[in-house]
Structures are given as C-alpha cells and as structure tokens.
Coordinates of C-alpha atoms and ligand atoms in Angstrom, one line a residue:
Chain A
M1 CA -8.4 62.2 45.9
H2 CA -10.7 64.6 44.1
K3 CA -14.2 65.1 45.3
Y4 CA -16.8 64.9 42.6
T5 CA -19.8 67.0 43.1
T6 CA -21.7 65.5 40.2
N7 CA -22.8 61.9 40.2
S8 CA -23.0 61.5 36.5
L9 CA -22.5 57.9 35.2
E10 CA -19.6 59.1 33.1
I11 CA -17.5 60.2 36.1
K12 CA -18.4 57.1 38.0
N13 CA -17.2 55.1 35.1
A14 CA -14.0 57.2 34.9
I15 CA -13.1 56.3 38.5
Q16 CA -13.9 52.7 38.1
Y17 CA -11.7 52.3 35.0
C18 CA -9.0 54.9 35.5
D19 CA -6.2 52.4 35.2
F20 CA -4.9 53.3 31.8
M21 CA -3.4 50.3 30.0
K22 CA -2.3 51.3 26.5
T23 CA -1.3 54.4 24.6
Y24 CA -1.9 55.3 20.9
E25 CA 1.8 54.9 20.4
E26 CA 1.9 51.4 21.8
I27 CA -1.1 50.4 19.7
N28 CA 0.4 51.9 16.5
N29 CA 3.7 50.1 17.1
K30 CA 1.8 46.8 17.3
I31 CA -0.1 47.7 14.1
E32 CA 3.2 48.6 12.3
S33 CA 4.7 45.3 13.4
G34 CA 1.7 43.4 12.2
S35 CA 0.9 42.0 15.6
A36 CA -2.2 44.1 16.6
V37 CA -5.2 42.2 17.9
V38 CA -8.2 43.6 16.0
L39 CA -11.9 42.6 16.3
T40 CA -15.1 44.1 14.8
A41 CA -17.6 45.7 17.1
D42 CA -19.8 42.7 16.1
E43 CA -17.3 40.0 17.2
V44 CA -16.2 41.8 20.3
I45 CA -19.5 41.3 22.1
D46 CA -19.2 37.5 22.3
Y47 CA -15.4 37.7 22.8
V48 CA -15.7 39.8 25.9
D49 CA -18.5 37.7 27.2
K50 CA -16.3 34.6 27.0
K51 CA -13.0 36.1 28.2
G52 CA -14.2 38.7 30.6
L53 CA -13.5 42.4 30.4
D54 CA -10.1 42.3 32.1
E55 CA -8.5 39.7 30.0
A56 CA -10.1 40.9 26.8
A57 CA -9.0 44.5 27.4
N58 CA -5.4 43.3 27.8
E59 CA -5.5 41.3 24.5
I60 CA -7.5 43.6 22.2
D61 CA -5.8 46.6 20.6
V62 CA -8.5 47.8 18.2
V63 CA -12.2 47.4 17.7
T64 CA -13.5 48.3 14.2
T65 CA -16.9 50.0 13.8
A66 CA -18.7 50.8 10.6
T67 CA -21.8 52.2 9.0
F68 CA -23.2 52.4 5.4
G69 CA -26.2 54.6 4.6
P70 CA -27.5 57.8 3.1
M71 CA -25.6 60.8 4.4
C72 CA -27.1 63.9 2.8
S73 CA -24.5 66.4 4.2
S74 CA -21.8 65.2 1.9
G75 CA -20.0 66.6 -1.0
C76 CA -16.6 67.3 -2.5
F77 CA -14.2 70.1 -3.5
L78 CA -12.9 69.7 -7.0
N79 CA -10.2 71.5 -8.8
F80 CA -10.3 71.3 -12.6
G81 CA -7.0 73.0 -13.5
H82 CA -6.8 75.9 -16.0
S83 CA -8.1 75.9 -19.6
K84 CA -6.3 77.7 -22.3
P85 CA -7.2 80.6 -22.4
K86 CA -7.9 80.8 -18.7
M87 CA -11.4 81.1 -17.2
R88 CA -12.7 82.2 -13.8
M89 CA -15.7 79.9 -13.6
T90 CA -18.7 81.5 -12.0
E91 CA -21.4 79.0 -12.8
V92 CA -20.5 75.3 -13.1
W93 CA -22.5 72.1 -13.9
L94 CA -21.3 68.6 -13.8
D95 CA -23.6 66.3 -15.9
D96 CA -26.0 69.2 -15.6
V97 CA -25.9 69.2 -11.8
M98 CA -24.9 72.6 -10.5
A99 CA -21.7 72.9 -8.3
Y100 CA -21.0 75.9 -6.1
A101 CA -18.5 78.1 -7.8
G102 CA -18.3 81.0 -5.4
I103 CA -14.7 80.2 -4.5
A104 CA -11.4 80.5 -6.4
A105 CA -11.3 80.4 -10.3
V106 CA -11.4 76.7 -11.0
D107 CA -12.5 75.3 -7.6
V108 CA -16.1 74.1 -6.9
Y109 CA -18.1 72.3 -4.2
L110 CA -20.4 69.7 -5.5
G111 CA -23.2 68.8 -3.0
A112 CA -24.8 65.4 -2.7
T113 CA -28.4 66.6 -2.7
Q114 CA -28.2 69.1 -5.6
L115 CA -30.6 68.1 -8.3
R116 CA -30.0 68.0 -12.0
Y117 CA -30.9 71.1 -14.1
N118 CA -34.6 70.9 -15.1
D119 CA -35.4 68.0 -12.7
P120 CA -39.2 68.4 -12.2
A121 CA -38.7 67.7 -8.5
N122 CA -42.1 67.2 -6.8
M123 CA -44.1 68.8 -9.6
N124 CA -45.4 65.3 -10.4
Y125 CA -45.7 64.3 -6.8
P126 CA -44.1 62.0 -5.7
G127 CA -41.1 62.9 -7.9
D128 CA -38.4 60.4 -8.8
F129 CA -35.2 62.5 -8.3
L130 CA -33.2 60.0 -10.4
F131 CA -30.0 61.9 -10.7
G132 CA -28.3 64.4 -8.4
G133 CA -25.0 65.4 -6.9
G134 CA -24.6 62.0 -5.2
H135 CA -24.8 60.3 -8.6
V136 CA -22.2 62.6 -10.1
I137 CA -19.9 61.8 -7.1
E138 CA -20.6 58.1 -7.7
K139 CA -19.6 58.4 -11.4
L140 CA -16.4 60.3 -10.6
V141 CA -15.3 57.7 -8.0
A142 CA -16.2 54.9 -10.4
G143 CA -13.8 56.5 -13.0
K144 CA -16.6 57.4 -15.4
E145 CA -16.7 60.4 -17.7
V146 CA -18.6 63.4 -16.6
Q147 CA -19.5 66.5 -18.6
L148 CA -18.2 69.8 -17.3
F149 CA -20.0 73.0 -18.5
A150 CA -19.0 76.3 -17.1
L151 CA -19.9 80.0 -17.7
S152 CA -18.1 83.2 -16.7
Y153 CA -18.4 87.0 -17.1
G154 CA -14.8 87.2 -18.3
T155 CA -12.0 89.3 -16.8
D156 CA -8.8 90.7 -18.1
E157 CA -6.7 87.8 -16.8
Y158 CA -9.5 85.1 -17.2
P159 CA -11.0 85.9 -20.6
L160 CA -12.8 82.7 -21.4
K161 CA -16.6 83.0 -20.9
E162 CA -17.9 79.5 -21.8
L163 CA -16.5 76.0 -21.7
R164 CA -17.8 72.5 -22.3
T165 CA -15.5 69.5 -21.9
Y166 CA -15.5 65.9 -20.5
I167 CA -13.5 64.8 -17.5
T168 CA -12.8 61.9 -15.3
I169 CA -11.5 62.0 -11.7
D170 CA -7.9 61.5 -13.1
D171 CA -8.1 64.8 -14.9
L172 CA -8.8 66.6 -11.6
N173 CA -6.0 68.0 -9.6
Q174 CA -7.9 67.4 -6.4
A175 CA -11.1 65.7 -5.5
I176 CA -11.5 66.0 -1.8
M177 CA -14.7 64.7 -0.2
T178 CA -15.7 67.1 2.6
N179 CA -18.7 66.2 4.5
P180 CA -20.0 68.5 7.2
R181 CA -22.3 65.9 8.8
N182 CA -21.8 62.1 8.7
C183 CA -22.2 59.2 11.0
Y184 CA -25.1 60.3 13.2
Q185 CA -24.6 58.6 16.5
N186 CA -28.2 57.3 16.5
Y187 CA -31.2 58.2 14.4
N188 CA -35.0 58.6 14.4
V189 CA -37.2 55.8 13.4
A190 CA -39.8 57.1 11.0
I191 CA -43.5 56.1 11.1
N192 CA -46.7 57.6 9.5
C193 CA -49.7 57.9 11.8
S194 CA -51.8 59.7 9.2
E195 CA -54.3 58.3 6.7
K196 CA -52.3 58.8 3.5
P197 CA -48.9 57.6 2.4
I198 CA -46.0 59.9 2.8
Y199 CA -42.6 60.0 1.1
T200 CA -39.6 60.9 3.2
Y201 CA -35.8 60.7 3.3
L202 CA -36.5 57.5 5.2
G203 CA -38.5 56.0 2.3
K204 CA -42.2 55.6 1.7
L205 CA -44.2 55.3 4.8
K206 CA -47.6 53.7 4.5
P207 CA -50.6 55.1 6.3
N208 CA -51.8 54.1 9.7
M209 CA -48.5 52.9 11.0
K210 CA -48.2 50.0 8.6
N211 CA -44.4 50.2 8.4
L212 CA -41.5 52.0 9.9
T213 CA -38.0 52.7 8.8
Y214 CA -34.8 52.9 10.9
C215 CA -31.4 54.0 9.7
S216 CA -28.4 52.9 11.9
A217 CA -25.9 50.0 12.0
G218 CA -26.8 49.6 15.7
Q219 CA -24.1 47.7 17.6
L220 CA -21.7 48.2 14.7
S221 CA -22.2 52.0 14.4
P222 CA -19.1 54.1 15.2
L223 CA -20.5 56.6 17.8
L224 CA -22.7 54.1 19.5
N225 CA -19.5 52.2 20.4
D226 CA -17.9 55.4 21.8
P227 CA -20.9 57.1 23.3
Y228 CA -19.0 59.9 25.1
Y229 CA -16.4 60.5 22.3
K230 CA -13.5 59.2 24.3
T231 CA -11.5 58.1 21.3
I232 CA -13.3 59.6 18.3
G233 CA -12.4 63.2 18.1
V234 CA -11.1 65.9 15.7
G235 CA -8.1 64.4 14.0
S236 CA -9.1 60.7 14.4
S237 CA -8.3 58.6 11.3
V238 CA -11.3 57.1 9.6
W239 CA -11.9 54.8 6.7
L240 CA -14.0 56.9 4.3
A241 CA -15.3 54.7 1.5
G242 CA -11.8 53.1 1.3
A243 CA -9.8 56.3 1.5
H244 CA -7.8 57.0 4.6
G245 CA -9.5 60.2 5.8
H246 CA -10.1 61.9 9.1
V247 CA -12.5 63.7 11.3
Y248 CA -11.9 67.4 10.6
S249 CA -14.5 68.9 13.0
E250 CA -17.5 68.1 15.1
G251 CA -20.3 67.5 12.6
T252 CA -23.0 70.1 12.0
Q253 CA -26.0 69.7 14.5
H254 CA -23.7 67.8 16.9
A255 CA -26.0 67.7 19.9
S256 CA -24.4 65.6 22.6
A257 CA -26.5 66.9 25.4
C258 CA -29.4 64.4 24.9
E259 CA -31.3 61.6 26.5
R260 CA -29.1 58.6 27.2
T261 CA -29.8 55.2 28.6
E262 CA -27.9 53.9 31.6
N263 CA -25.0 52.6 29.4
G264 CA -24.5 56.2 28.0
V265 CA -26.0 55.4 24.7
P266 CA -28.2 58.2 23.2
S267 CA -31.7 57.4 22.1
E268 CA -31.8 60.3 19.7
G269 CA -29.5 61.7 16.9
A270 CA -26.9 63.2 19.3
G271 CA -23.3 63.3 18.0
T272 CA -22.2 63.8 14.4
L273 CA -18.8 63.9 12.6
A274 CA -17.4 66.1 9.9
L275 CA -15.3 63.8 7.6
T276 CA -12.9 64.4 4.8
G277 CA -10.9 62.1 2.5
N278 CA -9.3 61.8 -0.9
M279 CA -11.9 60.8 -3.4
K280 CA -9.2 59.4 -5.7
E281 CA -8.5 56.7 -3.1
M282 CA -12.2 55.6 -2.7
D283 CA -13.8 52.3 -3.6
P284 CA -16.9 52.9 -5.8
E285 CA -18.8 50.1 -3.9
F286 CA -19.1 52.4 -0.9
V287 CA -19.9 55.7 -2.7
R288 CA -23.4 55.5 -4.1
G289 CA -25.9 58.0 -5.4
V290 CA -29.4 57.4 -4.1
S291 CA -32.9 58.6 -5.0
F292 CA -35.8 58.9 -2.6
K293 CA -39.2 59.1 -4.2
G294 CA -40.9 62.3 -3.2
Y295 CA -37.9 63.6 -1.3
G296 CA -34.8 64.0 -3.4
A297 CA -31.4 62.7 -4.3
S298 CA -28.5 62.0 -1.9
L299 CA -25.3 60.0 -1.4
A300 CA -24.9 56.8 0.5
L301 CA -21.5 56.3 2.0
G302 CA -19.5 53.7 3.8
V303 CA -17.5 54.7 6.9
G304 CA -15.3 52.7 9.2
I305 CA -13.8 54.0 12.4
P306 CA -11.2 52.1 14.5
I307 CA -11.5 52.4 18.2
P308 CA -8.2 52.0 20.2
I309 CA -8.7 49.9 23.3
L310 CA -6.8 52.2 25.6
N311 CA -8.5 50.8 28.7
K312 CA -11.3 48.7 30.0
E313 CA -13.9 51.4 30.0
I314 CA -13.4 52.0 26.3
L315 CA -13.7 48.3 25.6
K316 CA -16.9 48.1 27.8
Y317 CA -18.5 50.7 25.6
C318 CA -17.6 48.6 22.5
T319 CA -19.6 45.6 23.8
V320 CA -22.9 47.4 23.5
K321 CA -25.5 45.2 21.9
N322 CA -28.5 45.9 19.7
S323 CA -30.8 45.0 22.6
E324 CA -29.3 47.8 24.6
I325 CA -29.6 50.5 22.0
Y326 CA -32.9 52.4 21.8
A327 CA -34.2 54.7 19.1
S328 CA -37.2 57.0 19.2
V329 CA -40.1 56.3 16.8
I330 CA -41.4 59.6 15.4
D331 CA -44.4 60.5 13.4
Y332 CA -43.2 61.9 10.1
S333 CA -46.7 63.0 9.1
S334 CA -47.2 65.5 12.0
T335 CA -44.7 65.9 14.8
Y336 CA -41.6 65.8 12.7
P337 CA -42.6 68.5 10.2
A338 CA -44.1 70.6 12.9
R339 CA -40.9 70.4 15.0
E340 CA -42.7 69.0 18.0
G341 CA -41.0 66.8 20.5
D342 CA -43.5 63.9 21.0
I343 CA -42.4 60.4 20.2
V344 CA -44.6 57.4 19.5
C345 CA -42.4 55.0 21.5
K346 CA -38.9 53.7 21.9
L347 CA -37.7 50.5 20.3
S348 CA -34.4 48.7 20.6
Y349 CA -32.4 47.7 17.5
E350 CA -33.0 44.1 18.4
Q351 CA -36.7 44.7 18.1
L352 CA -36.3 46.9 14.9
R353 CA -34.3 44.2 13.2
S354 CA -36.9 41.5 13.9
E355 CA -38.8 42.7 10.8
E356 CA -42.0 43.1 12.7
V357 CA -42.6 45.1 15.9
E358 CA -45.7 45.8 17.9
I359 CA -46.8 49.4 18.7
N360 CA -50.0 50.0 20.7
G361 CA -51.1 46.4 19.9
K362 CA -50.6 46.9 16.2
K363 CA -48.2 44.9 14.1
V364 CA -45.8 47.1 12.2
K365 CA -43.4 46.0 9.5
S366 CA -39.9 47.3 10.2
T367 CA -37.1 47.8 7.6
S368 CA -33.9 49.6 7.4
L369 CA -32.3 52.1 5.1
S370 CA -28.8 51.5 6.4
S371 CA -27.1 48.4 5.1
Y372 CA -25.8 46.2 7.9
S373 CA -24.4 43.8 5.4
K374 CA -22.2 46.6 3.9
A375 CA -21.3 47.9 7.3
L376 CA -20.1 44.4 8.3
K377 CA -18.0 44.2 5.2
I378 CA -16.4 47.6 6.0
A379 CA -15.7 46.6 9.6
E380 CA -13.9 43.4 8.2
L381 CA -12.0 45.4 5.5
L382 CA -10.8 47.9 8.0
K383 CA -9.8 45.1 10.4
D384 CA -7.8 43.4 7.7
E385 CA -6.0 46.7 6.8
I386 CA -5.1 47.3 10.4
K387 CA -3.9 43.8 10.9
K388 CA -1.7 44.1 7.9
G389 CA -0.2 47.3 9.2
D390 CA -1.8 49.4 6.5
F391 CA -4.0 51.6 8.6
A392 CA -2.6 53.6 11.6
L393 CA -4.7 55.2 14.3
S394 CA -4.3 58.8 15.2
K395 CA -4.9 60.5 18.5
P396 CA -7.5 63.2 18.3
Y397 CA -6.0 66.7 18.9
K398 CA -9.3 68.0 20.1
M399 CA -12.2 66.0 21.7
L400 CA -15.8 66.5 20.6
P401 CA -18.1 68.5 22.9
V402 CA -19.9 66.1 25.3
N403 CA -22.5 68.5 26.6
Q404 CA -23.7 70.6 23.7
G405 CA -27.3 71.3 22.8
M406 CA -28.8 72.4 19.5
Q407 CA -30.6 75.6 18.7
P408 CA -33.8 75.9 16.7
L409 CA -34.2 78.6 14.0
N410 CA -36.8 81.1 15.1
I411 CA -38.5 83.2 12.5
K412 CA -38.3 86.8 13.6
K413 CA -39.2 90.2 12.2
Q414 CA -36.3 92.4 10.9
G415 CA -34.3 93.8 13.8
G416 CA -35.5 90.9 16.0
A417 CA -32.1 89.3 15.8
K418 CA -30.6 92.2 17.8
Chain B
M1 CA -48.5 9.5 -16.8
S2 CA -48.9 13.3 -16.8
N3 CA -46.7 15.5 -14.8
T4 CA -48.0 19.0 -14.0
I5 CA -45.4 21.8 -13.9
S6 CA -45.4 25.6 -13.5
K7 CA -43.0 27.9 -15.1
K8 CA -42.4 31.6 -15.4
V9 CA -41.5 32.8 -18.8
L10 CA -40.7 36.2 -20.3
L11 CA -42.0 36.6 -23.9
S12 CA -40.8 39.3 -26.3
F13 CA -42.2 39.8 -29.8
S14 CA -42.2 42.2 -32.6
G15 CA -45.3 44.0 -33.8
I16 CA -46.1 41.3 -36.3
A17 CA -46.2 38.5 -33.7
S18 CA -48.3 40.5 -31.4
D19 CA -51.1 40.2 -33.9
K20 CA -51.4 36.5 -33.1
P21 CA -53.6 35.5 -30.3
I22 CA -50.8 33.7 -28.6
V23 CA -52.3 33.5 -25.1
S24 CA -55.5 32.0 -26.3
E25 CA -53.5 29.5 -28.4
L26 CA -51.6 28.4 -25.3
I27 CA -54.9 27.9 -23.5
R28 CA -56.8 26.2 -26.3
K29 CA -54.1 24.2 -28.0
Y30 CA -52.0 23.2 -25.1
N31 CA -54.6 23.2 -22.3
L32 CA -52.4 25.4 -20.1
E33 CA -53.4 27.7 -17.3
I34 CA -51.9 31.1 -17.9
N35 CA -51.2 33.8 -15.3
I36 CA -50.4 37.1 -16.9
Y37 CA -48.3 39.1 -14.5
R38 CA -47.6 42.0 -16.7
A39 CA -47.8 42.8 -20.4
K40 CA -46.9 45.8 -22.6
I41 CA -47.9 45.6 -26.2
G42 CA -47.6 48.7 -28.4
N43 CA -48.9 49.5 -31.9
N44 CA -46.4 48.0 -34.3
E45 CA -43.8 48.1 -31.7
E46 CA -42.2 45.3 -29.8
G47 CA -44.2 43.7 -27.0
H48 CA -43.4 42.0 -23.8
M49 CA -45.3 39.7 -21.5
A50 CA -44.3 38.1 -18.2
I51 CA -46.5 35.1 -17.7
G52 CA -46.8 32.0 -15.6
V53 CA -47.8 28.7 -17.4
T54 CA -49.1 25.7 -15.6
G55 CA -49.9 22.4 -17.3
D56 CA -48.7 19.0 -18.4
E57 CA -44.9 19.1 -18.7
K58 CA -44.9 17.8 -22.3
L59 CA -47.5 20.3 -23.4
V60 CA -45.7 23.1 -21.7
N61 CA -42.5 22.3 -23.6
E62 CA -44.4 22.0 -26.9
S63 CA -46.2 25.3 -26.3
L64 CA -42.8 27.0 -25.8
K65 CA -41.6 25.5 -29.1
Y66 CA -44.7 26.8 -30.7
L67 CA -44.0 30.3 -29.4
K68 CA -40.5 30.2 -30.7
S69 CA -41.7 29.1 -34.1
S70 CA -44.1 32.1 -34.1
N71 CA -41.2 34.5 -33.8
V72 CA -41.6 35.0 -30.0
E73 CA -38.4 35.3 -28.0
V74 CA -38.9 33.1 -24.9
K75 CA -36.7 33.5 -21.9
E76 CA -37.4 30.7 -19.4
T77 CA -35.2 31.8 -16.6
E78 CA -35.8 35.5 -16.5
T79 CA -38.4 37.7 -14.9
G80 CA -39.5 41.0 -16.2
L81 CA -38.1 42.5 -13.0
I82 CA -34.3 42.8 -13.2
W83 CA -32.5 42.9 -9.8
D84 CA -28.9 44.0 -10.2
E85 CA -27.0 42.2 -7.5
E86 CA -24.0 44.6 -7.8
K87 CA -26.1 47.6 -7.4
C88 CA -28.1 46.2 -4.5
A89 CA -26.7 47.6 -1.2
S90 CA -28.8 45.3 0.9
C91 CA -30.3 48.3 2.7
G92 CA -33.6 46.4 3.0
N93 CA -35.9 49.3 2.1
C94 CA -37.7 47.2 -0.5
L95 CA -38.6 44.4 1.9
T96 CA -41.8 46.0 3.3
H97 CA -42.9 46.8 -0.2
C98 CA -42.4 43.4 -1.8
P99 CA -45.6 41.5 -1.2
T100 CA -44.2 38.0 -1.9
K101 CA -40.8 38.0 -0.2
A102 CA -39.2 37.6 -3.6
L103 CA -36.8 40.1 -2.2
H104 CA -35.7 38.8 1.2
I105 CA -32.9 38.6 3.7
T106 CA -30.7 35.6 3.3
D107 CA -29.6 35.3 7.0
S108 CA -30.3 37.3 10.0
H109 CA -26.6 38.0 10.8
S110 CA -25.2 39.3 7.5
R111 CA -28.6 40.7 6.5
R112 CA -27.7 40.3 2.8
V113 CA -30.7 40.8 0.5
E114 CA -31.4 38.4 -2.3
F115 CA -33.9 38.1 -5.1
D116 CA -35.9 34.9 -5.8
G117 CA -37.4 35.4 -9.3
S118 CA -39.8 32.4 -9.0
K119 CA -41.7 34.4 -6.2
C120 CA -41.8 37.7 -8.1
I121 CA -45.3 38.7 -9.2
E122 CA -43.9 41.8 -11.1
C123 CA -45.8 44.3 -9.1
L124 CA -42.8 46.7 -9.6
S125 CA -43.2 48.3 -6.2
C126 CA -39.5 47.5 -5.5
I127 CA -38.5 49.8 -8.4
R128 CA -40.3 52.7 -6.8
N129 CA -38.8 51.9 -3.4
C130 CA -35.2 51.1 -4.2
P131 CA -33.0 54.2 -3.5
F132 CA -30.0 52.5 -5.1
G133 CA -31.6 51.9 -8.5
A134 CA -31.0 48.2 -8.2
C135 CA -34.4 47.1 -9.5
K136 CA -35.4 47.8 -13.1
S137 CA -38.0 46.5 -15.5
F138 CA -37.0 44.7 -18.6
F139 CA -39.9 46.4 -20.3
Ligands
SF4_1 S1 -41.7 43.3 -8.6 FE1 -43.0 43.1 -6.7 S2 -42.9 40.9 -6.2 FE2 -41.3 41.3 -7.7 S3 -39.5 41.6 -6.4 FE3 -40.4 43.6 -6.9 S4 -41.7 44.1 -5.1 FE4 -41.3 41.9 -5.1
SF4_2 S1 -34.1 48.6 -1.7 FE1 -32.7 48.2 -3.5 S2 -30.6 48.3 -2.6 FE2 -32.1 48.1 -0.9 S3 -32.1 45.9 -0.5 FE3 -33.8 46.4 -1.9 S4 -33.0 46.0 -3.9 FE4 -31.3 46.1 -2.5

C-alpha cells in the first residue's frame, strides 16, 4: 500500500473509490448496441438519491452535461477554394467583418468578437454592436448568403488583386469551428457597487447593487460535474452545437489551481476547454451571434459533454447540486477593471436562481446570461443521440492539468522581459 | 347593463389620418379612458400608436370601428413590442430590466422565458438588454 504524504481531498476520494467498474470500451459497446443507460446531470441527482450511489453507479453508463451561453473565445477557420485567376488573399471581410488572413492563400480565421467595418463602437456610449463575427458565424451555420470581399498585393502565381462574391457554407471546402476557450468551469457573478450604470459583457449593471448577473448552467455545466477533469480531457468527444467535435487542448486561461469547496467544485473560473467541430454539421439554434450594449459582439454557443460513469467517484461528482456550487460576486465597476482580488460575497447557484438575493441586507435582483432552458435541451438531445447509438465517447489521450495557475501580464520597460 | 373592458391596441395610420384628433375623439365620443404607451407620428409619414383603451364594451367596439373607418389600421392582439420566440434563447437577461414581468420565466425547472403582451407597457428596455436581438419594436 502506498503512503500518501498529502491529505488532499482528491487523493482521499481516490482511495475510497479505487474500485474501477467500467471501461470506455465497455461503455461504447453498450452505446453501439443501443443498451446504454444515460441520464442528464439534472436527472441523475434524484436518481442517485433514490437508488444509492452503489446501485446507481452499476446501472448508469453515461451522464450528459451541457451549457449554452456567450463564449467570446470562439471562431472558425474557413477555406474558400481558389478563384480564377487565383488570389493570395491578404485582407478579407465577410459581410464587412474582417477575418484574419495571415495564413495560407485562401484560408482565414473569423473571430466571434470582431466588429463590422465602420462600427462606431463606443463612440456613442453605450454602443450597440449589432453585428460582428458571431453574427456572420450564425448566418453561415444557418445556410444564409454572406458577402466575401478580399484584397491582395498580387504575386506571379496569384495575380488577382480584388474580389467580391457571395457564398454560403456549402461553397466552403472547410468551415471548422476552433475555439480556444469555451466552457468555463465556473464564472464570476457581476455586480455594480458604483453610483452610475455600467455596461459589461455580463449585461447592464444598475448602480448601487440593484442587480447582478451570473453566467453558468450550474449543476448541468460540464466541468462542474467533473471538477478534477477525470474524464474530460484532450481528445474527449463533445457535442458542439450539434456537431460531433472534441476537446483539442486545455482552454486558454485554464487555471485549475483555485479555491474549491469541500466537494472539489471551484468557486471561480478555474478550468476551460479548447473545442473544435465541423461547422457544416451544426444546428443554427445553438450558434447565435450576440450583442452586448456598451461592450461588444460575441457568439453564444451550446455545448454538451458526456461523462462516462467509470466508477462511483465519477458518478458522485455528477450528483453535484446548485445548492453546493458557489460563485464569487465581483464588483465590475472597480475591483474587476483594476485586477484586484476582493470579492463582495459568495452565493450558491440555488440562491442565484431564486431571482432575488440578499447582499449586506440589500435585496438584489439576480438574472442569468446563460440559458438553462437551452442547456437542458442540449443535455436531452445528447442523451437521445447516445441512447440511439449515434454518439460514441472517446477516452482522452491527455488529461487536463489539475494544479495550474494563471499569470498576470505585467507592464515592463523595454529589456525588462529579460 | 354596461360591461367595462380594457384592451391594448396598436394603431397605424398614414400621414392623412394623423391629422385627425383620433385620441380626443375616442375620449369625447366614446367616453373611453386612454392610456398612450407609446406613439410615433411623423410629418406626412406613417404614424403608430400603442394605446390601452378602457370603457364600456359596446363603446370600445364602436370606437374601433370608427378608427377603421377613418383609415386607421387597428391591431387588437398585438403590442408595439415584438418578441421573437424563435430568437429568444431564454437567457433571462431581460428579466431584471422588464418592469412589469411581461417577460417572465414560465417554470422554475425549465426556466423558459415567455412574453405576455397584455402586461407590456412598451418601455422598450428589453430591446436594449436582449443580447440575442429577440425583442424589436414594430415602430
Ligand atoms: S417593452 Fe418594457 S414592459 Fe414590455 S416586455 Fe419589454 S421591458 Fe417589459
Ligand atoms: S434577453 Fe432576449 S434572449 Fe434573453 S430571455 Fe430575454 S428576450 Fe429572451
């Protein structure tokens, strides 16, 4: 028997539950034969309560988790094919939204938060940001026509210097959604302690803490059901807006070394996932351009992630309830912009969902930016696909870092970076 | 026996009809209480008005007939605020900004958002606070 020098909860849990019960292969075989037992992360709570952990862990093969909300670090690689004569596109706009063309001749990356050419932004504060990269991505997925305008300096083998045409997603050779940061494990709750309204990526916040906004699917959210990334890792299959995609890397700003409650659940952002999937397979209901007054444009996405119930420990994590998940309330008028660490308080998702919470004796209206209703729908859709044998799980080939911090950016004088 | 009713109606008219003092007619001729939620009347352009009328049922119906005969388009079931159910993602962001709970959660489990036009006072704050562009104004 090994001797553990650390007494972290994670290791204690590992000893308690080390009896492995199922493998990915066994679960996939059951899925293929159409006999897998699948529950959503919402249903599993009562189910385990009723049956007990042991019996439930034997029965259940997969728990489906999901989330739907704005995910700014999203975008897509597009390949247009070659015009006649050929062109090495150096500047590209889709419906007047600039795409990054600093890659091969007719490849671009279109980012979700890129604004349309000539958008007045916050010149008329608060700006409306009615159309950006996320809206172009929504149009493409919905099969709508988009204008492509491209410029080039011209070369011997790519002589064309200017092109304007109209395309749909069917005209593209590839449209691969590639999102460096999705599915934040948990997220800040934003409040405004100042005396004037502020406009943020979490919506309009009224002065003097009149309202707050949270943004998580809580007990249904993927990484809150797998707090130590025991099944969700690099290579895991995910349902990305209807496409069968996968996790291609840890997400940017993945910061797993964070404050956690006793059940292992982080009370701050913590883990993130980098996701990719074929945009041609996506369902437009779950790919939606969004505009935040005074802040900018973005993309709201629906993601579903299946969790294989390999053992009791993994199932135990999936039974986490809104009342056991806490998020930090942060003042977006002062501490957030100044990058200071203070928090106003911590609230559970059960409290946040009750529409009105009390902070320092003051009644505060609470609303969400993440759609629980859409997340539930996704968890059900994914459940049905798995039950029908249409969606297989994949074993990650690399686990996500469990103890990784995040560095700030320090502003230095030249030569100061060594 | 008189039966008092309240109704929300959306009136649209061309520049010619907007010359007529239709609101005062409704008050004087039909003895109605009028609540103007919102109006937009341009010079020689089309105009729109979202109003609430309260009064005797018979007189309310007669007044609507009068409006129609004066070249006013009357929509009895519509509000000037258009909520697009397809576009609404039920995120809930509008809920704190809607003063009357016209936009509300249907049940606490599914948390689906719905719109009840009879409660809408046309403040338009949902338009400014809906990231998904689900709320629009008819005028
Ligand atoms: S216009 Fe005002 S009252 Fe009507 S639904 Fe929108 S926020 Fe609510
Ligand atoms: S803010 Fe818009 S999308 Fe969100 S619930 Fe309200 S109407 Fe629906």
